């Protein structure tokens, strides 16, 4: 499929709902990924509004806060999500019994940890769901890499990546949650990131 990226990004790059409708209108196999971080209900609401049965992919690394697990259940129920949960091949208990607690960022074992709890499960999710369109809630303010992104891009495998909320602020996201009666959760941690504004590799690899 040939897409005029420059035109789409110019015409719809700042129109989140318009971009979602355009991407769904392509009629291709589509997924949305979520980690249930703050404001995730926005992308999930916006995409399921256009395509209620879209597969929602979550790699549950096993290290989420109790609040995040409760938030995941609440949003899934409220929006009737078709949630596909991908777990690492080893449980957290198994890993910690033989390797100890989460390795720090400067620990040489940290890369293998990220591969095990996030990247391998995502590669498996991509193989099993075989999408042509991938929605995320990436935001330009997340990292320097994302600040340079376009809302629509095509990766080397031909996967169309759509980030409708790229240019949204927290204030915009908050207002959307209020307008649509959506829950939120700020008690979120990602064990593959020691700090904010770090890329863990998922979006660099895909
Ligand atoms: N665990 C897990 N499960 C499913 N999807 C995930 C996961 N981690 C990252 N992502 C997807 O990547 C988007 C950016 O998340 P992060 O900045 O937290 O992480 S990452 O550095 O990209 O891995 C993230 O953005 P959101 O759409 O805001 O959730 C997801 O689309």
PDB file of N, CA and C and ligand atoms in Angstrom, residues 32-40 43-44 56-61 64 84 86 114 117-119 121-122 134-139 142-143 146 162 165 188 190-193 197-204, ligand 1:
ATOM      1  N   UNK A  32      -3.728  -1.619  18.787  1.00  0.00           N
ATOM      2  CA  UNK A  32      -3.283  -0.488  19.603  1.00  0.00           C
ATOM      3  C   UNK A  32      -2.537  -1.092  20.779  1.00  0.00           C
ATOM      4  N   UNK A  33      -1.365  -0.530  21.094  1.00  0.00           N
ATOM      5  CA  UNK A  33      -0.621  -1.006  22.263  1.00  0.00           C
ATOM      6  C   UNK A  33      -0.843  -0.035  23.417  1.00  0.00           C
ATOM      7  N   UNK A  34      -0.803  -0.590  24.601  1.00  0.00           N
ATOM      8  CA  UNK A  34      -0.897   0.266  25.786  1.00  0.00           C
ATOM      9  C   UNK A  34      -0.086  -0.338  26.914  1.00  0.00           C
ATOM     10  N   UNK A  35       0.471   0.528  27.733  1.00  0.00           N
ATOM     11  CA  UNK A  35       1.110   0.065  28.966  1.00  0.00           C
ATOM     12  C   UNK A  35       0.306   0.535  30.178  1.00  0.00           C
ATOM     13  N   UNK A  36      -0.844   1.129  29.921  1.00  0.00           N
ATOM     14  CA  UNK A  36      -1.703   1.669  30.982  1.00  0.00           C
ATOM     15  C   UNK A  36      -0.984   2.715  31.821  1.00  0.00           C
ATOM     16  N   UNK A  37      -0.148   3.487  31.157  1.00  0.00           N
ATOM     17  CA  UNK A  37       0.478   4.621  31.858  1.00  0.00           C
ATOM     18  C   UNK A  37      -0.559   5.744  31.964  1.00  0.00           C
ATOM     19  N   UNK A  38      -0.209   6.863  32.619  1.00  0.00           N
ATOM     20  CA  UNK A  38      -1.199   7.939  32.756  1.00  0.00           C
ATOM     21  C   UNK A  38      -1.802   8.366  31.413  1.00  0.00           C
ATOM     22  N   UNK A  39      -3.073   8.625  31.411  1.00  0.00           N
ATOM     23  CA  UNK A  39      -3.839   9.122  30.265  1.00  0.00           C
ATOM     24  C   UNK A  39      -4.070   8.094  29.157  1.00  0.00           C
ATOM     25  N   UNK A  40      -3.760   6.824  29.426  1.00  0.00           N
ATOM     26  CA  UNK A  40      -3.936   5.823  28.368  1.00  0.00           C
ATOM     27  C   UNK A  40      -5.381   5.643  27.933  1.00  0.00           C
ATOM     28  N   UNK A  43      -6.252   7.281  24.282  1.00  0.00           N
ATOM     29  CA  UNK A  43      -6.027   6.596  22.995  1.00  0.00           C
ATOM     30  C   UNK A  43      -6.965   5.396  22.867  1.00  0.00           C
ATOM     31  N   UNK A  44      -7.194   4.723  23.994  1.00  0.00           N
ATOM     32  CA  UNK A  44      -8.041   3.523  23.933  1.00  0.00           C
ATOM     33  C   UNK A  44      -9.479   3.898  23.611  1.00  0.00           C
ATOM     34  N   UNK A  56      -6.271  -4.875  21.543  1.00  0.00           N
ATOM     35  CA  UNK A  56      -5.457  -4.004  22.395  1.00  0.00           C
ATOM     36  C   UNK A  56      -4.364  -4.879  23.005  1.00  0.00           C
ATOM     37  N   UNK A  57      -3.112  -4.525  22.754  1.00  0.00           N
ATOM     38  CA  UNK A  57      -1.980  -5.360  23.184  1.00  0.00           C
ATOM     39  C   UNK A  57      -1.291  -4.732  24.389  1.00  0.00           C
ATOM     40  N   UNK A  58      -1.186  -5.516  25.433  1.00  0.00           N
ATOM     41  CA  UNK A  58      -0.485  -5.069  26.656  1.00  0.00           C
ATOM     42  C   UNK A  58       0.552  -6.109  27.032  1.00  0.00           C
ATOM     43  N   UNK A  59       1.820  -5.698  27.095  1.00  0.00           N
ATOM     44  CA  UNK A  59       2.838  -6.588  27.631  1.00  0.00           C
ATOM     45  C   UNK A  59       2.902  -6.303  29.132  1.00  0.00           C
ATOM     46  N   UNK A  60       2.288  -7.198  29.887  1.00  0.00           N
ATOM     47  CA  UNK A  60       2.334  -7.046  31.348  1.00  0.00           C
ATOM     48  C   UNK A  60       3.650  -7.647  31.835  1.00  0.00           C
ATOM     49  N   UNK A  61       4.571  -6.756  32.207  1.00  0.00           N
ATOM     50  CA  UNK A  61       5.912  -7.217  32.600  1.00  0.00           C
ATOM     51  C   UNK A  61       5.930  -7.866  33.986  1.00  0.00           C
ATOM     52  N   UNK A  64       3.964  -4.117  37.437  1.00  0.00           N
ATOM     53  CA  UNK A  64       3.095  -2.937  37.531  1.00  0.00           C
ATOM     54  C   UNK A  64       2.615  -2.720  38.963  1.00  0.00           C
ATOM     55  N   UNK A  84      -5.434  -8.158  24.722  1.00  0.00           N
ATOM     56  CA  UNK A  84      -4.541  -9.305  24.547  1.00  0.00           C
ATOM     57  C   UNK A  84      -3.333  -9.077  25.456  1.00  0.00           C
ATOM     58  N   UNK A  86       0.230 -10.057  26.896  1.00  0.00           N
ATOM     59  CA  UNK A  86       1.438 -10.841  26.603  1.00  0.00           C
ATOM     60  C   UNK A  86       2.348 -10.804  27.827  1.00  0.00           C
ATOM     61  N   UNK A 114      15.238  -6.153  29.892  1.00  0.00           N
ATOM     62  CA  UNK A 114      14.286  -5.452  29.008  1.00  0.00           C
ATOM     63  C   UNK A 114      13.841  -6.360  27.874  1.00  0.00           C
ATOM     64  N   UNK A 117      11.297  -8.967  29.454  1.00  0.00           N
ATOM     65  CA  UNK A 117       9.975  -8.561  29.946  1.00  0.00           C
ATOM     66  C   UNK A 117       9.202  -7.681  28.960  1.00  0.00           C
ATOM     67  N   UNK A 118       9.875  -7.100  27.974  1.00  0.00           N
ATOM     68  CA  UNK A 118       9.149  -6.205  27.068  1.00  0.00           C
ATOM     69  C   UNK A 118       9.360  -6.520  25.582  1.00  0.00           C
ATOM     70  N   UNK A 119      10.604  -6.629  25.149  1.00  0.00           N
ATOM     71  CA  UNK A 119      10.842  -6.711  23.701  1.00  0.00           C
ATOM     72  C   UNK A 119      10.437  -8.070  23.115  1.00  0.00           C
ATOM     73  N   UNK A 121       8.193 -10.244  24.397  1.00  0.00           N
ATOM     74  CA  UNK A 121       6.720 -10.336  24.350  1.00  0.00           C
ATOM     75  C   UNK A 121       6.117  -9.485  23.234  1.00  0.00           C
ATOM     76  N   UNK A 122       6.717  -8.333  22.944  1.00  0.00           N
ATOM     77  CA  UNK A 122       6.162  -7.498  21.875  1.00  0.00           C
ATOM     78  C   UNK A 122       6.409  -8.131  20.506  1.00  0.00           C
ATOM     79  N   UNK A 134      -0.455   0.287  13.448  1.00  0.00           N
ATOM     80  CA  UNK A 134      -0.173   0.197  14.893  1.00  0.00           C
ATOM     81  C   UNK A 134      -0.377   1.580  15.524  1.00  0.00           C
ATOM     82  N   UNK A 135      -1.394   1.647  16.387  1.00  0.00           N
ATOM     83  CA  UNK A 135      -1.660   2.893  17.116  1.00  0.00           C
ATOM     84  C   UNK A 135      -0.907   2.905  18.445  1.00  0.00           C
ATOM     85  N   UNK A 136      -0.339   4.052  18.780  1.00  0.00           N
ATOM     86  CA  UNK A 136       0.236   4.258  20.116  1.00  0.00           C
ATOM     87  C   UNK A 136      -0.157   5.652  20.598  1.00  0.00           C
ATOM     88  N   UNK A 137       0.118   5.869  21.878  1.00  0.00           N
ATOM     89  CA  UNK A 137      -0.116   7.207  22.446  1.00  0.00           C
ATOM     90  C   UNK A 137       1.210   7.924  22.684  1.00  0.00           C
ATOM     91  N   UNK A 138       2.179   7.669  21.807  1.00  0.00           N
ATOM     92  CA  UNK A 138       3.459   8.376  21.952  1.00  0.00           C
ATOM     93  C   UNK A 138       3.215   9.878  21.909  1.00  0.00           C
ATOM     94  N   UNK A 139       4.020  10.606  22.695  1.00  0.00           N
ATOM     95  CA  UNK A 139       3.881  12.064  22.717  1.00  0.00           C
ATOM     96  C   UNK A 139       5.236  12.717  22.495  1.00  0.00           C
ATOM     97  N   UNK A 142       7.612  13.148  25.331  1.00  0.00           N
ATOM     98  CA  UNK A 142       8.167  11.990  26.055  1.00  0.00           C
ATOM     99  C   UNK A 142       9.698  11.981  26.007  1.00  0.00           C
ATOM    100  N   UNK A 143      10.240  12.069  24.814  1.00  0.00           N
ATOM    101  CA  UNK A 143      11.704  11.946  24.640  1.00  0.00           C
ATOM    102  C   UNK A 143      12.144  12.808  23.453  1.00  0.00           C
ATOM    103  N   UNK A 146      11.109  11.250  20.152  1.00  0.00           N
ATOM    104  CA  UNK A 146       9.692  11.427  19.803  1.00  0.00           C
ATOM    105  C   UNK A 146       9.386  12.870  19.390  1.00  0.00           C
ATOM    106  N   UNK A 162       0.947   4.918  13.881  1.00  0.00           N
ATOM    107  CA  UNK A 162       0.105   6.112  13.992  1.00  0.00           C
ATOM    108  C   UNK A 162       0.080   6.574  15.452  1.00  0.00           C
ATOM    109  N   UNK A 165      -1.886  11.253  19.226  1.00  0.00           N
ATOM    110  CA  UNK A 165      -1.780  12.199  20.344  1.00  0.00           C
ATOM    111  C   UNK A 165      -0.395  12.822  20.431  1.00  0.00           C
ATOM    112  N   UNK A 188       2.239   4.804  38.259  1.00  0.00           N
ATOM    113  CA  UNK A 188       2.738   3.944  37.189  1.00  0.00           C
ATOM    114  C   UNK A 188       4.258   3.901  37.220  1.00  0.00           C
ATOM    115  N   UNK A 190       7.684   1.794  35.181  1.00  0.00           N
ATOM    116  CA  UNK A 190       8.141   0.858  34.158  1.00  0.00           C
ATOM    117  C   UNK A 190       9.530   0.395  34.575  1.00  0.00           C
ATOM    118  N   UNK A 191       9.703  -0.888  34.886  1.00  0.00           N
ATOM    119  CA  UNK A 191      10.997  -1.356  35.403  1.00  0.00           C
ATOM    120  C   UNK A 191      12.116  -1.327  34.363  1.00  0.00           C
ATOM    121  N   UNK A 192      11.752  -1.148  33.079  1.00  0.00           N
ATOM    122  CA  UNK A 192      12.803  -1.088  32.055  1.00  0.00           C
ATOM    123  C   UNK A 192      13.355   0.327  31.919  1.00  0.00           C
ATOM    124  N   UNK A 193      12.740   1.275  32.628  1.00  0.00           N
ATOM    125  CA  UNK A 193      13.181   2.674  32.542  1.00  0.00           C
ATOM    126  C   UNK A 193      13.522   3.158  33.939  1.00  0.00           C
ATOM    127  N   UNK A 197      11.951  10.055  30.137  1.00  0.00           N
ATOM    128  CA  UNK A 197      12.684  10.528  28.963  1.00  0.00           C
ATOM    129  C   UNK A 197      13.770   9.559  28.504  1.00  0.00           C
ATOM    130  N   UNK A 198      13.493   8.280  28.647  1.00  0.00           N
ATOM    131  CA  UNK A 198      14.447   7.289  28.191  1.00  0.00           C
ATOM    132  C   UNK A 198      13.724   6.371  27.215  1.00  0.00           C
ATOM    133  N   UNK A 199      14.379   6.005  26.130  1.00  0.00           N
ATOM    134  CA  UNK A 199      13.816   5.031  25.210  1.00  0.00           C
ATOM    135  C   UNK A 199      14.312   3.657  25.649  1.00  0.00           C
ATOM    136  N   UNK A 200      13.403   2.682  25.731  1.00  0.00           N
ATOM    137  CA  UNK A 200      13.856   1.362  26.146  1.00  0.00           C
ATOM    138  C   UNK A 200      14.099   0.464  24.955  1.00  0.00           C
ATOM    139  N   UNK A 201      13.791   0.930  23.747  1.00  0.00           N
ATOM    140  CA  UNK A 201      14.144   0.163  22.566  1.00  0.00           C
ATOM    141  C   UNK A 201      12.973  -0.332  21.744  1.00  0.00           C
ATOM    142  N   UNK A 202      11.797  -0.361  22.329  1.00  0.00           N
ATOM    143  CA  UNK A 202      10.654  -0.914  21.605  1.00  0.00           C
ATOM    144  C   UNK A 202      10.372  -0.122  20.329  1.00  0.00           C
ATOM    145  N   UNK A 203      10.389   1.196  20.449  1.00  0.00           N
ATOM    146  CA  UNK A 203      10.085   2.021  19.274  1.00  0.00           C
ATOM    147  C   UNK A 203      11.295   2.264  18.402  1.00  0.00           C
ATOM    148  N   UNK A 204      12.470   1.988  18.930  1.00  0.00           N
ATOM    149  CA  UNK A 204      13.649   2.112  18.081  1.00  0.00           C
ATOM    150  C   UNK A 204      13.776   0.852  17.228  1.00  0.00           C
TER     151      UNK A 204
HETATM  152  N1  LIG B   1       4.307  -2.937  28.352  1.00  0.00           N
HETATM  153  C1  LIG B   1       3.785  -2.448  27.239  1.00  0.00           C
HETATM  154  N2  LIG B   1       2.712  -3.031  26.679  1.00  0.00           N
HETATM  155  C2  LIG B   1       2.181  -2.545  25.533  1.00  0.00           C
HETATM  156  N3  LIG B   1       2.662  -1.466  24.902  1.00  0.00           N
HETATM  157  C3  LIG B   1       3.728  -0.860  25.422  1.00  0.00           C
HETATM  158  C4  LIG B   1       4.353  -1.307  26.604  1.00  0.00           C
HETATM  159  N4  LIG B   1       5.382  -0.485  26.873  1.00  0.00           N
HETATM  160  C5  LIG B   1       5.389   0.432  25.889  1.00  0.00           C
HETATM  161  N5  LIG B   1       4.405   0.200  25.017  1.00  0.00           N
HETATM  162  C6  LIG B   1       4.054   0.982  23.833  1.00  0.00           C
HETATM  163  O1  LIG B   1       5.090   1.931  23.625  1.00  0.00           O
HETATM  164  C7  LIG B   1       4.594   3.233  23.910  1.00  0.00           C
HETATM  165  C8  LIG B   1       5.601   4.057  24.635  1.00  0.00           C
HETATM  166  O2  LIG B   1       5.759   3.555  25.899  1.00  0.00           O
HETATM  167  P1  LIG B   1       6.961   3.910  26.806  1.00  0.00           P
HETATM  168  O3  LIG B   1       7.505   5.248  26.490  1.00  0.00           O
HETATM  169  O4  LIG B   1       6.552   3.678  28.194  1.00  0.00           O
HETATM  170  O5  LIG B   1       7.986   2.793  26.506  1.00  0.00           O
HETATM  171  S1  LIG B   1       8.959   2.487  25.339  1.00  0.00           S
HETATM  172  O6  LIG B   1      10.215   3.184  25.640  1.00  0.00           O
HETATM  173  O7  LIG B   1       8.451   2.866  24.067  1.00  0.00           O
HETATM  174  O8  LIG B   1       9.085   1.064  25.412  1.00  0.00           O
HETATM  175  C9  LIG B   1       3.381   3.014  24.742  1.00  0.00           C
HETATM  176  O9  LIG B   1       2.660   4.164  24.627  1.00  0.00           O
HETATM  177  P2  LIG B   1       1.242   4.338  25.060  1.00  0.00           P
HETATM  178  O10 LIG B   1       0.487   4.168  23.801  1.00  0.00           O
HETATM  179  O11 LIG B   1       1.200   5.663  25.687  1.00  0.00           O
HETATM  180  O12 LIG B   1       0.960   3.244  26.033  1.00  0.00           O
HETATM  181  C10 LIG B   1       2.810   1.777  24.126  1.00  0.00           C
HETATM  182  O13 LIG B   1       2.147   2.037  22.932  1.00  0.00           O
END
